[in-house]
mmCIF file of C-alpha atoms in Angstrom:
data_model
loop_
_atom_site.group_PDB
_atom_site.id
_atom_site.type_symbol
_atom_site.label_atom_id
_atom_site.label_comp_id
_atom_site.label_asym_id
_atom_site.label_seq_id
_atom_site.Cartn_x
_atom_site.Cartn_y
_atom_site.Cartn_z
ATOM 1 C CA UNK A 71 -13.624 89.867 198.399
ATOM 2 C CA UNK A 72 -15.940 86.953 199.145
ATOM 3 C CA UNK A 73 -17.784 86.958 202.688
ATOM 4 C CA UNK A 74 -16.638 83.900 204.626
ATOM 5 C CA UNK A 75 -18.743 80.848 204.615
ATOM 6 C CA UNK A 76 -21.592 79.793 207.709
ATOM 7 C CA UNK A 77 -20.481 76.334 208.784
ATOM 8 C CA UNK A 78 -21.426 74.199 211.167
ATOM 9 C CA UNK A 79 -20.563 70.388 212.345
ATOM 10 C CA UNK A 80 -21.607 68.634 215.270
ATOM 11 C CA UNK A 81 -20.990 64.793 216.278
ATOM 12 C CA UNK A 82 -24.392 63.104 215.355
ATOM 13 C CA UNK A 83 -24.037 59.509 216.647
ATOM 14 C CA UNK A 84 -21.682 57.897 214.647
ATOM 15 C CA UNK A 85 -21.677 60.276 212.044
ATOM 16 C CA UNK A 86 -20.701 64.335 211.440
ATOM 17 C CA UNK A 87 -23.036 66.406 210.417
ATOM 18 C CA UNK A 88 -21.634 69.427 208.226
ATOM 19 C CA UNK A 89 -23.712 72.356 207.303
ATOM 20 C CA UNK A 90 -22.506 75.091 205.150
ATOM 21 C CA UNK A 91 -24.064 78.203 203.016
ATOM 22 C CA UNK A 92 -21.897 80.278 200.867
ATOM 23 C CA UNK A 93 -22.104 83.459 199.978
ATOM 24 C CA UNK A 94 -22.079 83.323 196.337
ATOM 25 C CA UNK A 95 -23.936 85.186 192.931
ATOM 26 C CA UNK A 96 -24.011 81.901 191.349
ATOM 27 C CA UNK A 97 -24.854 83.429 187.752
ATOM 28 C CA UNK A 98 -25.404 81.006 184.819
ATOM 29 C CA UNK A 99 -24.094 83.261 182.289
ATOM 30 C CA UNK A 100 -27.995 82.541 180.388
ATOM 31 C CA UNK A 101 -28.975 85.532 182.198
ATOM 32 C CA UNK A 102 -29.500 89.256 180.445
ATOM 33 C CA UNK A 103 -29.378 92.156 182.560
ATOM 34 C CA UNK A 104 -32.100 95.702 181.445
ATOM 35 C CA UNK A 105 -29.574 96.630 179.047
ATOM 36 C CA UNK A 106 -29.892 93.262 177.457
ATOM 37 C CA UNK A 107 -26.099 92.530 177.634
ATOM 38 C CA UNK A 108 -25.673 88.784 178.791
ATOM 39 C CA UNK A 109 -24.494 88.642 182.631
ATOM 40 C CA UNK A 110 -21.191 86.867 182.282
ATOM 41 C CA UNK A 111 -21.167 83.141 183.920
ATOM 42 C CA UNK A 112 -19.675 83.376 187.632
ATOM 43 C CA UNK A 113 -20.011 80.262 189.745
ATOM 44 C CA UNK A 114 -18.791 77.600 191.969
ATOM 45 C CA UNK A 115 -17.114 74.968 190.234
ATOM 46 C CA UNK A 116 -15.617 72.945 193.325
ATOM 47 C CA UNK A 117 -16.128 72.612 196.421
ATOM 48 C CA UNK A 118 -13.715 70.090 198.935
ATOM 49 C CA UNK A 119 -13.787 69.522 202.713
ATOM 50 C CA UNK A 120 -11.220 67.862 204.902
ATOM 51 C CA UNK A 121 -11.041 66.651 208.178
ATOM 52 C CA UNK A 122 -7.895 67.037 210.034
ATOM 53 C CA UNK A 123 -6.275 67.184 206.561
ATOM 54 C CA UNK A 124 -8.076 64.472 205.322
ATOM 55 C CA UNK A 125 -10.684 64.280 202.407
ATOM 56 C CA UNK A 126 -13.768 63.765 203.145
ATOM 57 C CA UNK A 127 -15.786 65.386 200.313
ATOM 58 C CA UNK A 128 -15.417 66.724 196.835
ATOM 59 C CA UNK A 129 -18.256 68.059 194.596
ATOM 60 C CA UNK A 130 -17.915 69.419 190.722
ATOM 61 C CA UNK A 131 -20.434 72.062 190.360
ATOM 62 C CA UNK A 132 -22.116 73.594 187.630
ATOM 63 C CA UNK A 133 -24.647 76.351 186.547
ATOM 64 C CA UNK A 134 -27.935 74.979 188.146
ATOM 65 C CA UNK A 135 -26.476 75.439 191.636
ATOM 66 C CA UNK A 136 -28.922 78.226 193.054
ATOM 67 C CA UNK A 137 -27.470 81.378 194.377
ATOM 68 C CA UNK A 138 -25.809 80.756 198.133
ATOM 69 C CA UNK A 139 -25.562 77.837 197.827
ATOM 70 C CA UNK A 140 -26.449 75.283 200.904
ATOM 71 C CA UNK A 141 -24.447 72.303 201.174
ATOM 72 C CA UNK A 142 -25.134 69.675 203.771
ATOM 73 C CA UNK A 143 -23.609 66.079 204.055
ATOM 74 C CA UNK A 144 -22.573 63.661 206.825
ATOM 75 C CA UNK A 145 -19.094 62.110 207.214
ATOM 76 C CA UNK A 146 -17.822 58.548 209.368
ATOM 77 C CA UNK A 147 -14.372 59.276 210.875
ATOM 78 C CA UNK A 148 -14.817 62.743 212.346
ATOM 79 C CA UNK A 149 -14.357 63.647 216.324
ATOM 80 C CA UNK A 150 -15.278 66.573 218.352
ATOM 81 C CA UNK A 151 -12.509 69.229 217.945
ATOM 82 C CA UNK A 152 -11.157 67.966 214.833
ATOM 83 C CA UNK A 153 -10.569 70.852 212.169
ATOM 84 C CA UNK A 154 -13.693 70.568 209.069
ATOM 85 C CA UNK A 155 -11.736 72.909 206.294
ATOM 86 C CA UNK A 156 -14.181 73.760 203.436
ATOM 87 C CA UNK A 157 -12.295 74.800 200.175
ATOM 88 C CA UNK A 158 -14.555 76.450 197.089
ATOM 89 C CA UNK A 159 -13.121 77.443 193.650
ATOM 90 C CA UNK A 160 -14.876 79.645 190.786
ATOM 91 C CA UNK A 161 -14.748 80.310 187.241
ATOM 92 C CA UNK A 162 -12.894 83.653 187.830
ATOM 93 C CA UNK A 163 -10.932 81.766 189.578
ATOM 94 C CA UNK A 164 -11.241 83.064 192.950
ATOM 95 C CA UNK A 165 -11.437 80.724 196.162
ATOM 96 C CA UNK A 166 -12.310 80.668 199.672
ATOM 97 C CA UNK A 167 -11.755 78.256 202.337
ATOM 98 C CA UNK A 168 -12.854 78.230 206.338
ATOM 99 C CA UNK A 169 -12.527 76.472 208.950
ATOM 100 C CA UNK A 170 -14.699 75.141 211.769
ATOM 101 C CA UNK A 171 -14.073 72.830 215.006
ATOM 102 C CA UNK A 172 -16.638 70.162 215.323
ATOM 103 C CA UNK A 173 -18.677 70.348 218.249
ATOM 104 C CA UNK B 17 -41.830 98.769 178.363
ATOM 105 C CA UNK B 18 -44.300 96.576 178.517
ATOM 106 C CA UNK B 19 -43.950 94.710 181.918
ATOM 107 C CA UNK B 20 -46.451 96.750 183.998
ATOM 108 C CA UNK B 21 -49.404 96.051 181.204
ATOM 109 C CA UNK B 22 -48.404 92.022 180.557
ATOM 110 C CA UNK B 23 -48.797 92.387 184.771
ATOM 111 C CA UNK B 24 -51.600 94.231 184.836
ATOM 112 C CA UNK B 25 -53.211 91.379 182.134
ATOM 113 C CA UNK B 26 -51.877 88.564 184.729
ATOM 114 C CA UNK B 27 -53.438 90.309 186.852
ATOM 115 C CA UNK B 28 -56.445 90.412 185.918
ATOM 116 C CA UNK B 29 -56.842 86.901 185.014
ATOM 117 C CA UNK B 30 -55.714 86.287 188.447
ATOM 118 C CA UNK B 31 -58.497 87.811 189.608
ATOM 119 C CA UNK B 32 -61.111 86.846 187.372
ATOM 120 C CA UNK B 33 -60.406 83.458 186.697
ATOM 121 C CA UNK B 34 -60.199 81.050 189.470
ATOM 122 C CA UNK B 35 -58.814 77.674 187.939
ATOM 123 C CA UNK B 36 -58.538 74.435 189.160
ATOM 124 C CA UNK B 37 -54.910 73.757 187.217
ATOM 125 C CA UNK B 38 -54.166 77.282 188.849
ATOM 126 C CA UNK B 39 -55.204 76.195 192.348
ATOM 127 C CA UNK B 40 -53.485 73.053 192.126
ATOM 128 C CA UNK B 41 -50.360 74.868 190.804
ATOM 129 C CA UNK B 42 -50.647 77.373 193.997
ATOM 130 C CA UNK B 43 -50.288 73.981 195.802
ATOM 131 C CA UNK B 44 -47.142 73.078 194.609
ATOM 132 C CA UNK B 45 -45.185 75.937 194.574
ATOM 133 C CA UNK B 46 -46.498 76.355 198.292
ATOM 134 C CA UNK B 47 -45.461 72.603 198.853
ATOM 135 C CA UNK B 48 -41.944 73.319 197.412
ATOM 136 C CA UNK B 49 -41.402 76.256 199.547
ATOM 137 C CA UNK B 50 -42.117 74.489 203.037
ATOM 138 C CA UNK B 51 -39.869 71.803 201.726
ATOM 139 C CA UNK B 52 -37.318 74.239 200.638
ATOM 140 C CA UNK B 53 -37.458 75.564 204.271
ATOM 141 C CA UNK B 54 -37.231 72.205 205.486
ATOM 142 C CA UNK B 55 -34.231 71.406 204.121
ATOM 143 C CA UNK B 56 -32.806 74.666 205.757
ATOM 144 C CA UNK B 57 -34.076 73.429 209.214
ATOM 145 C CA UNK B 58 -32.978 76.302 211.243
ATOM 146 C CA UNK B 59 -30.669 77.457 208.818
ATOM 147 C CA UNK B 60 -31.378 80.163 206.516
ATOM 148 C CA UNK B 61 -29.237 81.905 203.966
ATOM 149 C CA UNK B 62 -30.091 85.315 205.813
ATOM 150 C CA UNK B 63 -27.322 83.824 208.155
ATOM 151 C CA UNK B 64 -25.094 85.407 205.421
ATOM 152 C CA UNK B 65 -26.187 89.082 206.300
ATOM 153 C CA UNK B 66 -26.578 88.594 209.780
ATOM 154 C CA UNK B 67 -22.683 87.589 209.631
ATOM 155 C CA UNK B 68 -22.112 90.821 207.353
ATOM 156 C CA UNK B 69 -24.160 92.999 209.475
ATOM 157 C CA UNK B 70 -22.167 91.916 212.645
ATOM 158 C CA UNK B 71 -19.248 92.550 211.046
ATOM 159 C CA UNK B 72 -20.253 96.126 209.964
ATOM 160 C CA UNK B 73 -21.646 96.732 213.314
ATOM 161 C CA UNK B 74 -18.720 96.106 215.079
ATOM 162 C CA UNK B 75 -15.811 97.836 212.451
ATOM 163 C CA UNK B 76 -14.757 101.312 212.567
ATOM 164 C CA UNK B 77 -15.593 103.046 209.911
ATOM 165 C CA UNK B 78 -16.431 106.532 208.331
ATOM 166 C CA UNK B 79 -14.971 109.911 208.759
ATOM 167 C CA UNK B 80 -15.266 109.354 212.875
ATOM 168 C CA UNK B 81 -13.943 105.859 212.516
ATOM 169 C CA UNK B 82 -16.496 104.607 215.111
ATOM 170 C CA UNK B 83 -18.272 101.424 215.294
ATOM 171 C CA UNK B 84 -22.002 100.960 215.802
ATOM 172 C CA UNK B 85 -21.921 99.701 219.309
ATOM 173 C CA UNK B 86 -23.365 103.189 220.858
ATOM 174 C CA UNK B 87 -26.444 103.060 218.329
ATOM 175 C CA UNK B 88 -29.472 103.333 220.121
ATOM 176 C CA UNK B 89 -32.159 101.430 219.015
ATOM 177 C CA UNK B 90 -34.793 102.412 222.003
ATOM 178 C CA UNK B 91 -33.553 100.264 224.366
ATOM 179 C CA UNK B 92 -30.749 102.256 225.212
ATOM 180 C CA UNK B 93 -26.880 102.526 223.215
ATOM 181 C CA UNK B 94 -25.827 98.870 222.149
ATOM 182 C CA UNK B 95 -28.502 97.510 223.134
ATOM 183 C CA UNK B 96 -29.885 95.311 220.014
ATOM 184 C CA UNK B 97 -31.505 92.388 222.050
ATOM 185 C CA UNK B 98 -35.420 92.637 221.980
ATOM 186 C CA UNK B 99 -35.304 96.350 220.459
ATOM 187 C CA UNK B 100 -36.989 95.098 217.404
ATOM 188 C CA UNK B 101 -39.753 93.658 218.591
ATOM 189 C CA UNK B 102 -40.486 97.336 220.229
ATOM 190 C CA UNK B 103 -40.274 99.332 216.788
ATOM 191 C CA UNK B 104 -41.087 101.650 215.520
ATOM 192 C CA UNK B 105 -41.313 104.283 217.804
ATOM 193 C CA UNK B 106 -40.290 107.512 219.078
ATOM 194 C CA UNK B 107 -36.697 108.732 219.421
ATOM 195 C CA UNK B 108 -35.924 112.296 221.223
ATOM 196 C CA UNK B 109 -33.290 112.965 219.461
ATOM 197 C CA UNK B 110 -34.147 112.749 216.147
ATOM 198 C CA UNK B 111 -37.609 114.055 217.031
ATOM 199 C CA UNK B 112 -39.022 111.311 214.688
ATOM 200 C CA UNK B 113 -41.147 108.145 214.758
ATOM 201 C CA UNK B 114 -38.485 105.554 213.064
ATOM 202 C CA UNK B 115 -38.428 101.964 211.884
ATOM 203 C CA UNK B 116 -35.387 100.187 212.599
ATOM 204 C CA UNK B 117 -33.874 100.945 209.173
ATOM 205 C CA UNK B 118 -34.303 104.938 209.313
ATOM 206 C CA UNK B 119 -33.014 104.395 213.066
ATOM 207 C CA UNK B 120 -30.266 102.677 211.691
ATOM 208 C CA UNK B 121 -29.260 105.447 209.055
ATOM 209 C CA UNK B 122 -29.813 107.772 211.785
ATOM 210 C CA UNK B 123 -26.795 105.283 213.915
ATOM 211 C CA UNK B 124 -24.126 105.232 210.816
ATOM 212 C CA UNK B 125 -25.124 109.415 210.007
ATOM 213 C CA UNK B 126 -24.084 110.492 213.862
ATOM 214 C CA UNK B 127 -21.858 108.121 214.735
ATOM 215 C CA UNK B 128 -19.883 107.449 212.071
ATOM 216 C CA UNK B 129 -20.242 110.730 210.031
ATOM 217 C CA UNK B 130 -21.154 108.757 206.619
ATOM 218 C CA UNK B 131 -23.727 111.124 204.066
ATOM 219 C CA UNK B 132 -27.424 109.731 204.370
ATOM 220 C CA UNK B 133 -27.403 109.307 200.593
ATOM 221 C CA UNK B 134 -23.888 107.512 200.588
ATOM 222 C CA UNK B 135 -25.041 104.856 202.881
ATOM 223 C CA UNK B 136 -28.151 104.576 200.974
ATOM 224 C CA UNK B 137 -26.783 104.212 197.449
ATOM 225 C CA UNK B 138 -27.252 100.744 197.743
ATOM 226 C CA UNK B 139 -30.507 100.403 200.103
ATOM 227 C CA UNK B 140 -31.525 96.930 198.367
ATOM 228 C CA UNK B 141 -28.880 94.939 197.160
ATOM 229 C CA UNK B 142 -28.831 92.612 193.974
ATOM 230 C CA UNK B 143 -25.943 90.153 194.111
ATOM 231 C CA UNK B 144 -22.714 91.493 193.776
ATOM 232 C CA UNK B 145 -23.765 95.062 194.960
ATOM 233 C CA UNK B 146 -24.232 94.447 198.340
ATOM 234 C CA UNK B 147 -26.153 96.238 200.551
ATOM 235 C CA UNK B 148 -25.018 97.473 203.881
ATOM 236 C CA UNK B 149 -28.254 98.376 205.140
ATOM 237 C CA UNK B 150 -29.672 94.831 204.907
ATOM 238 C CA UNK B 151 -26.976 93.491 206.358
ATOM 239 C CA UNK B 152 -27.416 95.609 209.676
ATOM 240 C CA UNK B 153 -31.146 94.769 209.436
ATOM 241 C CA UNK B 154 -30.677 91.350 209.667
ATOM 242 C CA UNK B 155 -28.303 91.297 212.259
ATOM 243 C CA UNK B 156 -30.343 93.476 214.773
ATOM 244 C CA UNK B 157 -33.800 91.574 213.675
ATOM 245 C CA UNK B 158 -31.890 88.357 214.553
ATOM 246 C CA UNK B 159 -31.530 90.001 218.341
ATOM 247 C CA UNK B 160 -35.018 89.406 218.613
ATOM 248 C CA UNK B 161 -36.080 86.241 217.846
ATOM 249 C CA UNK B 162 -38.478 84.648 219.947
ATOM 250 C CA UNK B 163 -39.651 87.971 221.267
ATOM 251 C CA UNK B 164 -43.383 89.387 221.440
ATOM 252 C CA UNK B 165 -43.764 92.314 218.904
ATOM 253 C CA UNK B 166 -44.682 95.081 222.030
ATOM 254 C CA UNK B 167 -44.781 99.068 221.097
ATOM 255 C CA UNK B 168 -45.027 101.482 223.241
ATOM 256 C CA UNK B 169 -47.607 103.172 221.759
ATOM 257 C CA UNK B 170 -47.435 106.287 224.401
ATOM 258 C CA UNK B 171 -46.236 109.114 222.071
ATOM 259 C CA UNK B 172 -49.102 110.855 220.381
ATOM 260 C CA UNK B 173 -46.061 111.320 217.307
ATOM 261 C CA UNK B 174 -46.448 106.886 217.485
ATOM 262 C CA UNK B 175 -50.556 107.089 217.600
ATOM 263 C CA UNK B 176 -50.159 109.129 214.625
ATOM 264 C CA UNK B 177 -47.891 107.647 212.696
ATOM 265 C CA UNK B 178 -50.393 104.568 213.562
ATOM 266 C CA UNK B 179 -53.452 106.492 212.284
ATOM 267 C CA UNK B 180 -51.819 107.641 209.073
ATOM 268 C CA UNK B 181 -50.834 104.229 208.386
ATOM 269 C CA UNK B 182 -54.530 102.729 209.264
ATOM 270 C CA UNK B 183 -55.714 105.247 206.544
ATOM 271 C CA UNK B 184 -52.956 105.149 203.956
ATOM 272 C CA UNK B 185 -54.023 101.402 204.166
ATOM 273 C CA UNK B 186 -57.307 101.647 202.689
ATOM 274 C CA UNK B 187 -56.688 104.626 200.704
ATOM 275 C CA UNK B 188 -57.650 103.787 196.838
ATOM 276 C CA UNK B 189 -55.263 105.489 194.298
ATOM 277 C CA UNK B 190 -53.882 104.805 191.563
ATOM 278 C CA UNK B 191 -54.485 103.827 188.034
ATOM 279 C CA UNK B 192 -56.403 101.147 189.011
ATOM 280 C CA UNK B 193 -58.125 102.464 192.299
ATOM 281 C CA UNK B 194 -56.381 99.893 194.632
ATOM 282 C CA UNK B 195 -55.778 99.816 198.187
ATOM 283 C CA UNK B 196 -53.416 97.652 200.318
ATOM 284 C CA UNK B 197 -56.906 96.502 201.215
ATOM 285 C CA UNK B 198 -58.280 95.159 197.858
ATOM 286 C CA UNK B 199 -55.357 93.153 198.080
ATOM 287 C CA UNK B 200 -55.157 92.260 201.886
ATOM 288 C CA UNK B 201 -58.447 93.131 203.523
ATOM 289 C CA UNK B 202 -60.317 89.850 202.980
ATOM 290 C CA UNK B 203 -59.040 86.724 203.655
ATOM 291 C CA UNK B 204 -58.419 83.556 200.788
ATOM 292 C CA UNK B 205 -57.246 86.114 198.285
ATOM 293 C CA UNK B 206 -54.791 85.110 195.431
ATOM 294 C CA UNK B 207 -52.580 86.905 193.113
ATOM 295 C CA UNK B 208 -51.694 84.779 189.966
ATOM 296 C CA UNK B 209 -50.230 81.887 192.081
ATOM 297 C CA UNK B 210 -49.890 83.427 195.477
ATOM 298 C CA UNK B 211 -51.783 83.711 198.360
ATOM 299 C CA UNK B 212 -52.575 87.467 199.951
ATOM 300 C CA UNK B 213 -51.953 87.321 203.341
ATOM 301 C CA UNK B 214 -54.705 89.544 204.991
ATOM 302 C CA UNK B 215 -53.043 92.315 206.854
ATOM 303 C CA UNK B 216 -56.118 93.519 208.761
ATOM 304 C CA UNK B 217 -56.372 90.386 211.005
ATOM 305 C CA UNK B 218 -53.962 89.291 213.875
ATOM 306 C CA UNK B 219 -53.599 85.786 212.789
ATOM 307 C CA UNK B 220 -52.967 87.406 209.319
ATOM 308 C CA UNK B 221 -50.949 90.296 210.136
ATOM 309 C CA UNK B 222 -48.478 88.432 213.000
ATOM 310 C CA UNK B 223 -47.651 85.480 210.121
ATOM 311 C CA UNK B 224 -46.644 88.290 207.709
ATOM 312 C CA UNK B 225 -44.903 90.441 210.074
ATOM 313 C CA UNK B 226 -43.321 88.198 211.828
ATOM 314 C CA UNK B 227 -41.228 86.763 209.388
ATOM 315 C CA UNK B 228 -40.160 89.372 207.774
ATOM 316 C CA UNK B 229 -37.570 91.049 206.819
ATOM 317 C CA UNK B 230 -36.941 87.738 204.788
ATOM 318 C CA UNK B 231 -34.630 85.742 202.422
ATOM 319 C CA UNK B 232 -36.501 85.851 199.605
ATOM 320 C CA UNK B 233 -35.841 82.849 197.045
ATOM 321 C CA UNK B 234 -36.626 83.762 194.220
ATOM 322 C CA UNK B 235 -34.317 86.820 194.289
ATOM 323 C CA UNK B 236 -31.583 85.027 196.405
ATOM 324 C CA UNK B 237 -31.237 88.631 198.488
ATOM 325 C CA UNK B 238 -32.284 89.056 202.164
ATOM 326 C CA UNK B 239 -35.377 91.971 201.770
ATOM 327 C CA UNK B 240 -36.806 94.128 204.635
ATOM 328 C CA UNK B 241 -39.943 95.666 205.166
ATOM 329 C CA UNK B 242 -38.777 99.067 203.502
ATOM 330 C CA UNK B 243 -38.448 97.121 200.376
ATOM 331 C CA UNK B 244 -41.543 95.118 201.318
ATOM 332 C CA UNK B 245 -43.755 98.204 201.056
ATOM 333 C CA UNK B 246 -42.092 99.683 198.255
ATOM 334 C CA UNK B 247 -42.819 96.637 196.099
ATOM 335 C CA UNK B 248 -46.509 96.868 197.213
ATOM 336 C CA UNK B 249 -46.355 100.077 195.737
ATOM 337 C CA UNK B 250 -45.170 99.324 192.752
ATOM 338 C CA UNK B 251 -47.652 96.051 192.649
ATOM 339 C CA UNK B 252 -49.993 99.018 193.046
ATOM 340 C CA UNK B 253 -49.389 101.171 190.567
ATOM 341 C CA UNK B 254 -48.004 104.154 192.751
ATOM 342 C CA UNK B 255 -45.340 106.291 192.647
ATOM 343 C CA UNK B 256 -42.062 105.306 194.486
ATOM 344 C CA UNK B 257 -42.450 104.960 197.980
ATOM 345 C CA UNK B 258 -39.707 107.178 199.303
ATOM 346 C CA UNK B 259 -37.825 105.549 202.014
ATOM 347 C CA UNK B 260 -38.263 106.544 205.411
ATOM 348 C CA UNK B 261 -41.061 108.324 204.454
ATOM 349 C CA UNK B 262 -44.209 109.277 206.768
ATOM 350 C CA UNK B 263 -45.968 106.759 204.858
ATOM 351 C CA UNK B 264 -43.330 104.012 204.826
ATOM 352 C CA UNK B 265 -43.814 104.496 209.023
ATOM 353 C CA UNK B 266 -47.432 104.670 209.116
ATOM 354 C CA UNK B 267 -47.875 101.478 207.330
ATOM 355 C CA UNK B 268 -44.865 99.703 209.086
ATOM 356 C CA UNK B 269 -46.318 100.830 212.520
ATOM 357 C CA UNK B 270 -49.963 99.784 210.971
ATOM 358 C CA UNK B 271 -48.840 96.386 210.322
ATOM 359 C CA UNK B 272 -46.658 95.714 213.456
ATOM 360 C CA UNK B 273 -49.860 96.853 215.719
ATOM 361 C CA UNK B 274 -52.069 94.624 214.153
ATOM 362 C CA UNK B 275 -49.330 91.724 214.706
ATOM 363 C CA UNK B 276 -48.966 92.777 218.204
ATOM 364 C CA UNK B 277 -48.292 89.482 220.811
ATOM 365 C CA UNK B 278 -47.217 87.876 218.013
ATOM 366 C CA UNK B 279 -43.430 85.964 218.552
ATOM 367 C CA UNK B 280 -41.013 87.611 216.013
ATOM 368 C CA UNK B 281 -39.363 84.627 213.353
ATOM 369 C CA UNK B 282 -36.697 86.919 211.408
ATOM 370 C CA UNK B 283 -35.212 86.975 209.503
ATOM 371 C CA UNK B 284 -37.785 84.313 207.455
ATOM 372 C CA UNK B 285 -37.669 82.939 204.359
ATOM 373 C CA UNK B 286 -39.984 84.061 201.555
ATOM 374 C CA UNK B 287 -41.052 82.595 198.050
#
């Protein structure tokens, strides 16, 4: 089980301001571990936030992410005590979403 | 295995060599740090175990199915705010001098009834094998942010502990006759491309101390001082430091002496 995500969103003039680390290994699958058996290839390869249900940012991800990951990014449109949902997706295929209320 | 002697040869022309492309190459990496925390602002991915240690701190768990909310930490049970800026010290009950992470194993033994060496199997986590005892380190050390590191210093058991560590400190062993001190007595010291902090000053000691236990970057894994001094070890060519150990205090109550008055900053973040 993943451990939920640290995010945070406040109302910075005009904009929102959305801060986010995830809890995540992140590895490239170049890696080798003592044994010298490649460390399969487990990473984040989306990542979506909405706003009150509506889009407001989707990202493709790849290998050269670094290891909890921190994501930060502004938005127009958002209001205190809207809900900021933040959806990721790996290649296991697992997925994790929380939610915040901006402040 | 060849690591320790392609180290040792680093090493060495760390030492001997002192290069302007190296020097300028120190620069950067220190450069790309400070803008790494930057970025962070007053985030820091050690937010991740603080979250997991509040969790675990809170849950019911072990063969007593209690929580951790009567752990006493010196300040009295539950109490986490400010109690690590007053450790280590002494503890009646355990008749021991402890850091906060043998106090904690001390917590999740008698209160929740979990073996030492079960809760220990994983002292230092690597990615997917977490580690519960970092996690509980990081949430207490949070509790104490912005407070002045303060001892009590009373118990001759705490003096002690304080001497041993003063003299384990300069204490040469080793194959190649190294103290902490040859690598933190003096101050401007480098290591292939990073700078020795020297321990033995306040100004040096409080910036180290201070910040620590710490995210460290390059291993993506919040570290505390237990692991700290164990990789000194190793750096020095010792045998394991064994955790908890008299030593392991000493040096830990050493180090947060010499940082006394200085205003704790961890969890940091660390190369």
């Amino acid at each position: 089980m993943s451990d939920p995500m640290r995010i945070r969103a406040a109302v910075k003039g005009e904009k929102v301001e959305v801060k986010i680390l995830m809890s995540h290994v992140m590895e490239t699958g170049q890696r080798k571990d003592a044994e010298g058996a490649v460390v399969p290839a487990h990473y984040i390869t989306k990542v979506t936030a909405s706003c009150n249900g509506r889009d407001v940012l989707s990202a493709d991800w790849g290998p050269s992410v670094s290891k909890n990951p921190y994501l930060s990014f502004r938005f127009k449109g958002g209001a205190k005590g809207d809900k900021l949902k933040v959806t990721w997706t790996d290649t296991a295929g697992d997925s994790r979403s929380d939610e915040v209320s901006i402040g | 295995m060849n690591t320790p002697r392609a180290t040792r040869r680093a090493l060495l022309v760390g030492s001997l060599l002192l290069l302007a492309g190296a020097a300028q190459a120190e620069t950067s990496t220190q450069d790309a740090i400070a803008e790494y925390r930057e970025m962070f602002g007053d985030d820091n991915p050690a937010e991740l175990w603080q979250s997991r240690g509040e969790a675990l701190w809170h849950t019911a768990r072990g063969p007593k199915q209690a929580n951790l909310t009567a752990c006493d930490l010196g300040l009295g049970p539950g109490v986490i705010e400010g109690a690590y800026a007053q450790l280590p010290r002494w503890f009646d009950d355990t008749q021991q001098v402890q850091d906060l992470e043998t106090r904690l194993v001390s917590c999740v033994t008698t209160l929740q009834g979990i073996p030492r060496e079960e809760f220990l199997k994983v002292k230092f986590g690597d990615g997917e094998k977490k580690s519960e005892l970092e996690a509980l380190t990081a949430y207490v050390v949070a509790a104490s942010r912005g407070k002045p590191i303060a001892l009590p210093m009373q118990h001759p058991a705490e003096q002690a502990a304080y001497a041993l560590g003063k003299a384990a400190f300069s204490y040469r062993a080793g194959p190649h006759d190294f103290a902490c001190a040859t690598c933190h007595g003096d101050a401007g010291k480098r290591i292939r491309l990073q700078e020795l902090p020297q321990l033995t000053t306040a100004a040096g000691a409080r910036e180290a101390y201070t910040h620590w236990p710490a995210y460290r970057i390059s291993q993506g894994e919040l570290r505390t001082m237990e692991w700290r001094l164990q990789d000194c070890f190793r750096q020095q060519r010792l045998p394991q430091l064994k955790f908890g150990s008299e030593v392991a205090i000493g040096l830990t109550m050493f180090l947060a002496k010499n940082a006394e008055g200085g205003t704790l900053a961890a969890p940091g973040i660390k190369r």
